[in-house]
mmCIF file of C-alpha atoms in Angstrom:
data_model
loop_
_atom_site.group_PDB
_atom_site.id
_atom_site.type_symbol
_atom_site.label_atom_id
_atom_site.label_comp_id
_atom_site.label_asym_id
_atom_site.label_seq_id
_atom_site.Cartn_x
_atom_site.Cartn_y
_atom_site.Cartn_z
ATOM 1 C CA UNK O 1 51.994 -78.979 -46.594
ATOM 2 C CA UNK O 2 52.874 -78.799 -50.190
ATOM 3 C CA UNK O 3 55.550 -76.884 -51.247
ATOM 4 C CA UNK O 4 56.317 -75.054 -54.775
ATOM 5 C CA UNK O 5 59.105 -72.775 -56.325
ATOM 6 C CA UNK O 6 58.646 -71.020 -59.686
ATOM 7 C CA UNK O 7 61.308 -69.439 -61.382
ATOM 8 C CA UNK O 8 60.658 -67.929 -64.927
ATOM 9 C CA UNK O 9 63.151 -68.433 -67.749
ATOM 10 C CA UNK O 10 64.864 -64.951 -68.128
ATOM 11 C CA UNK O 11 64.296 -64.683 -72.364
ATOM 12 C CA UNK O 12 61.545 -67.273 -72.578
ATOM 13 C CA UNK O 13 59.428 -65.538 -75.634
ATOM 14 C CA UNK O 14 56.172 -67.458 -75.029
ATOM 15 C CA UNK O 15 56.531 -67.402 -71.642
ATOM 16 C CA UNK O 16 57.495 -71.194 -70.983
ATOM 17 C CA UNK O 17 58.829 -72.906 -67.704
ATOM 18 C CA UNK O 18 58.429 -75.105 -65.072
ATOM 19 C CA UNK O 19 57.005 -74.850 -61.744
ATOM 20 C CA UNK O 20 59.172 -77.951 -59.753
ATOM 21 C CA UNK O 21 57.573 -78.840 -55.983
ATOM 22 C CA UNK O 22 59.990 -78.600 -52.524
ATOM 23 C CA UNK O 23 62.071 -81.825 -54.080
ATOM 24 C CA UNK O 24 62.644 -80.004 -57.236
ATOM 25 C CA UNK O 25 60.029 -82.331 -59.151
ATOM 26 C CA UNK O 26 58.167 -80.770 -62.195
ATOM 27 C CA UNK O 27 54.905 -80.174 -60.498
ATOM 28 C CA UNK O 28 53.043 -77.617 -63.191
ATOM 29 C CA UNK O 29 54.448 -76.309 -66.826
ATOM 30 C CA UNK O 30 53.376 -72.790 -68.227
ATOM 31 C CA UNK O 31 52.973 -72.168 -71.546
ATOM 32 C CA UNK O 32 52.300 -68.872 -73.145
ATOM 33 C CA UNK O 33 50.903 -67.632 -76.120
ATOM 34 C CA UNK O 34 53.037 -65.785 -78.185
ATOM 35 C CA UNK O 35 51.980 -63.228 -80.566
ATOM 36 C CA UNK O 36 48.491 -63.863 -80.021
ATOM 37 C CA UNK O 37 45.288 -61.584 -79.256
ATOM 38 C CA UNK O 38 44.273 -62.413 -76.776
ATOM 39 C CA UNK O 39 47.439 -63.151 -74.502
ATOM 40 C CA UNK O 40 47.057 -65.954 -72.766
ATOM 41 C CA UNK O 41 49.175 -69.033 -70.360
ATOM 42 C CA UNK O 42 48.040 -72.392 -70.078
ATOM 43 C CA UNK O 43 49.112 -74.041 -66.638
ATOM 44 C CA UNK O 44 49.377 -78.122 -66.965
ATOM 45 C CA UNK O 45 50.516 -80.967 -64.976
ATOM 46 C CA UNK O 46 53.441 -83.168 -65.604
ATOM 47 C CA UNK O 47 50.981 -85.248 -67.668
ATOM 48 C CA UNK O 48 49.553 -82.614 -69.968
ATOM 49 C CA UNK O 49 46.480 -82.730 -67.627
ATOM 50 C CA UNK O 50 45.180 -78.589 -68.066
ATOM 51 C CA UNK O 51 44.926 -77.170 -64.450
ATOM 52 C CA UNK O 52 43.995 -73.384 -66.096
ATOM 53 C CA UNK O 53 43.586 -70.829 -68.813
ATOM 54 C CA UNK O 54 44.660 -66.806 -67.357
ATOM 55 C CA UNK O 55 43.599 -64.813 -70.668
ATOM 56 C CA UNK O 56 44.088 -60.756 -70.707
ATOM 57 C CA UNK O 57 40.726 -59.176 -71.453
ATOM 58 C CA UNK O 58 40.904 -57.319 -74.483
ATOM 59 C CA UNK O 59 39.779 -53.384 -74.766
ATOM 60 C CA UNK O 60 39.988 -52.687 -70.893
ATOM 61 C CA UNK O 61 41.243 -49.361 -69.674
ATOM 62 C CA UNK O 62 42.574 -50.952 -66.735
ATOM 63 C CA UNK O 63 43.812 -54.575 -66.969
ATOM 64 C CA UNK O 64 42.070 -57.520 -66.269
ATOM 65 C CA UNK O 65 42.679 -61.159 -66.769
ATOM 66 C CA UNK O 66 40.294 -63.893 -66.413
ATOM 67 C CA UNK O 67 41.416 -67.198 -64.683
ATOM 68 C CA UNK O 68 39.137 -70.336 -65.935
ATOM 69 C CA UNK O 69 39.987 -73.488 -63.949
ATOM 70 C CA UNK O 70 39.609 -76.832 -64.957
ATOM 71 C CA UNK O 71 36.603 -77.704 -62.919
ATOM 72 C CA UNK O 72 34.323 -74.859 -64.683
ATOM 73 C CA UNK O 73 35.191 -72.197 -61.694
ATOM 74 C CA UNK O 74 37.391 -69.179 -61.872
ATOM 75 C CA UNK O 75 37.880 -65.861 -60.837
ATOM 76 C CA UNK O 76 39.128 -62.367 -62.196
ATOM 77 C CA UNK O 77 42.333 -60.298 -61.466
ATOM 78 C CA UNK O 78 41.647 -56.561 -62.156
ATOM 79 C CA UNK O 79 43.699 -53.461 -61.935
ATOM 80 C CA UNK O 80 41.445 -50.443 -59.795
ATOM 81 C CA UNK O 81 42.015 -47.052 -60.697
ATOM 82 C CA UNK O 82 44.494 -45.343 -58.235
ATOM 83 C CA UNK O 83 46.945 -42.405 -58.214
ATOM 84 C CA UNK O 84 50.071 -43.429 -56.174
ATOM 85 C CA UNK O 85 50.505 -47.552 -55.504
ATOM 86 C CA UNK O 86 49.279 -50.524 -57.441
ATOM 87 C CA UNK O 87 45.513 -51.990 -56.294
ATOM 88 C CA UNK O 88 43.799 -55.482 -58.044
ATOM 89 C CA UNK O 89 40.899 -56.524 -56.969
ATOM 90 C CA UNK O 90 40.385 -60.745 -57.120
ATOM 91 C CA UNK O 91 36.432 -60.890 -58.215
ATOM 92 C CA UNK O 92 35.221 -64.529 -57.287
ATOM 93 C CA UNK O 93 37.961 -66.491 -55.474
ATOM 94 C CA UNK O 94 36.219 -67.185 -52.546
ATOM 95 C CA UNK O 95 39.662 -66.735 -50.567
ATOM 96 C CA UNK O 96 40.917 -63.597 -48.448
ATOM 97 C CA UNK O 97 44.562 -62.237 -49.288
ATOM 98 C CA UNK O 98 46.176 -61.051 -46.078
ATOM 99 C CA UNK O 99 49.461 -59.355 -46.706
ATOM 100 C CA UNK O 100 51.391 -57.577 -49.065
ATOM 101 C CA UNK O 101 49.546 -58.637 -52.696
ATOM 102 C CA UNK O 102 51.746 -56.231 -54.595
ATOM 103 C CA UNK O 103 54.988 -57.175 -53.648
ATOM 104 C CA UNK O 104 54.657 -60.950 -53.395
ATOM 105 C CA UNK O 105 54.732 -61.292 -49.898
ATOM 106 C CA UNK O 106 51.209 -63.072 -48.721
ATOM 107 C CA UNK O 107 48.865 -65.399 -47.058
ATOM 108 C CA UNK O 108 45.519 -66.667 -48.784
ATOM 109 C CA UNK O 109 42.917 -67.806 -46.087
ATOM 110 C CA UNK O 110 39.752 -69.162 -46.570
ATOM 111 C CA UNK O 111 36.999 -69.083 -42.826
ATOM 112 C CA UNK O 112 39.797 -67.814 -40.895
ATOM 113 C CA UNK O 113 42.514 -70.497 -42.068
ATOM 114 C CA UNK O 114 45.803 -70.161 -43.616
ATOM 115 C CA UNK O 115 45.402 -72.365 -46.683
ATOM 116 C CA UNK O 116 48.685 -70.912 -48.776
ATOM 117 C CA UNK O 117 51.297 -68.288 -48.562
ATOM 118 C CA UNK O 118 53.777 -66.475 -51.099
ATOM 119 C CA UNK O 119 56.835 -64.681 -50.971
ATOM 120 C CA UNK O 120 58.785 -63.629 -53.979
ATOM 121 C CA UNK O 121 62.726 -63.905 -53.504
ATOM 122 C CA UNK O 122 64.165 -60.763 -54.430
ATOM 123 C CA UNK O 123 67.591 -59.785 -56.033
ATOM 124 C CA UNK O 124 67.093 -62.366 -58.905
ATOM 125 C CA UNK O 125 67.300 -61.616 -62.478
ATOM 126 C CA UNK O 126 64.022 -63.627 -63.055
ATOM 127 C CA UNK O 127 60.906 -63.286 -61.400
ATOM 128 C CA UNK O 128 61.231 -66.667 -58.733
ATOM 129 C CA UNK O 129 58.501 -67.419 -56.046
ATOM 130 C CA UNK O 130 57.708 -69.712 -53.211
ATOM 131 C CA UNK O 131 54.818 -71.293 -52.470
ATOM 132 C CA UNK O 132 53.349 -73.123 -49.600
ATOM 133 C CA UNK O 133 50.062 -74.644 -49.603
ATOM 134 C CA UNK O 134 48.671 -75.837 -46.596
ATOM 135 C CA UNK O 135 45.454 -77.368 -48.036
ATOM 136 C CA UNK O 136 45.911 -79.256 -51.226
ATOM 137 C CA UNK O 137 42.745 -78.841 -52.826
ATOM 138 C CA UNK O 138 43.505 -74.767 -53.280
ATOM 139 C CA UNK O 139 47.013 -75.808 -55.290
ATOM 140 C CA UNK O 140 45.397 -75.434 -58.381
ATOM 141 C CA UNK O 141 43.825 -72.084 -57.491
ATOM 142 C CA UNK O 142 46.602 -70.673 -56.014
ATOM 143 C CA UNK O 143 49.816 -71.577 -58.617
ATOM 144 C CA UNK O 144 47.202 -70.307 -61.305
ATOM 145 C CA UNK O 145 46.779 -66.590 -59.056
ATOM 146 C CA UNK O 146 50.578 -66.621 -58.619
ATOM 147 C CA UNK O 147 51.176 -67.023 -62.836
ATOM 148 C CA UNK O 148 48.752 -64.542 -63.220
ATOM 149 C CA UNK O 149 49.753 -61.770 -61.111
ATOM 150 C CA UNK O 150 53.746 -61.696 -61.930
ATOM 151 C CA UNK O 151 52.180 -61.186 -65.387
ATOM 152 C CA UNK O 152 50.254 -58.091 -63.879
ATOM 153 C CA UNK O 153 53.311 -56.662 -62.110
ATOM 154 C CA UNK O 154 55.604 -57.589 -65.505
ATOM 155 C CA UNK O 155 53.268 -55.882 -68.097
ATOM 156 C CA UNK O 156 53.066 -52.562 -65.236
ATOM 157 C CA UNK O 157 57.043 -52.941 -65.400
ATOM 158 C CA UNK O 158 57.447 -52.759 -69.292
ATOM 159 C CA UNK O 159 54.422 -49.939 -69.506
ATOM 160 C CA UNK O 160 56.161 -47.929 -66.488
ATOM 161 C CA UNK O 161 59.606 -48.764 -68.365
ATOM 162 C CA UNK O 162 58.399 -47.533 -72.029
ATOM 163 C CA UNK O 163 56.798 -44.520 -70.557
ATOM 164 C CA UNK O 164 59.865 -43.478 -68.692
ATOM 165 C CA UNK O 165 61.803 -42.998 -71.647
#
């Protein structure tokens, strides 16, 4: 088992930070864009290495962002229309999420197998997760769906934010 803990810088404009494994080693960086159309984060490893791309799609009416992994695969985060809680599908992951997806609090499996699971620590001024991967061939997969769904839930904060004023 692999462990991981990602807390996000609380003004970091592009959207830059580490992601440091269960010793506190830099494990992954994040890097995002900043002011650019389309928004996008780059995920690396300690070596510059790219792991992923996570790029919003442009003109949606719901949101969707596109994750392209180093090896040629990836998959697709996308809001579905609802009227009371959040729902995102995950198009093309080829792993189940059992749990809690919205609030941070669940298990990826893959034929019936725990490979990974994610809770998000709350009562922190920044958004901080922890990962633990139990197969280390999804790491990859999974610290790239983790990046890309806090972005979700912090773009749904701001929108919910702006509109309630």
């Amino acid at each position: 088992m692999t462990s991981y803990h990602i807390k996000q810088k609380l003004w970091s404009l592009g959207g830059e930070f580490e992601i440091k494994d269960g010793f506190g080693n830099p494990a992954y960086s994040v890097a995002g864009s900043f002011f650019k159309i389309p928004k996008y984060f780059t995920v690396n490893k300690p070596d510059g290495t790219q792991v992923s791309k996570i790029t919003k799609v442009m003109f949606q009416f719901l949101p969707k962002f596109d994750v392209a992994l180093s090896d040629g695969s990836g998959f697709r985060i996308a809001k579905a229309f609802t009227l009371f809680k959040p729902r995102y599908h995950i198009e093309d992951l080829g792993l189940d999420v059992q749990g809690n997806f919205w609030d941070m609090n669940f298990d990826l499996i893959k034929n019936d197998v725990v490979v990974a699971q994610i809770s998000q620590e709350w009562f922190k001024l920044t958004s901080t997760y922890n990962i633990d991967i139990y197969d280390d061939r999804y790491a990859d997969i999974v610290i790239s769906l983790v990046i890309a769904i806090d972005y979700v839930k912090e773009q749904e904060s701001h929108a919910s934010g702006s509109s309630a004023t």
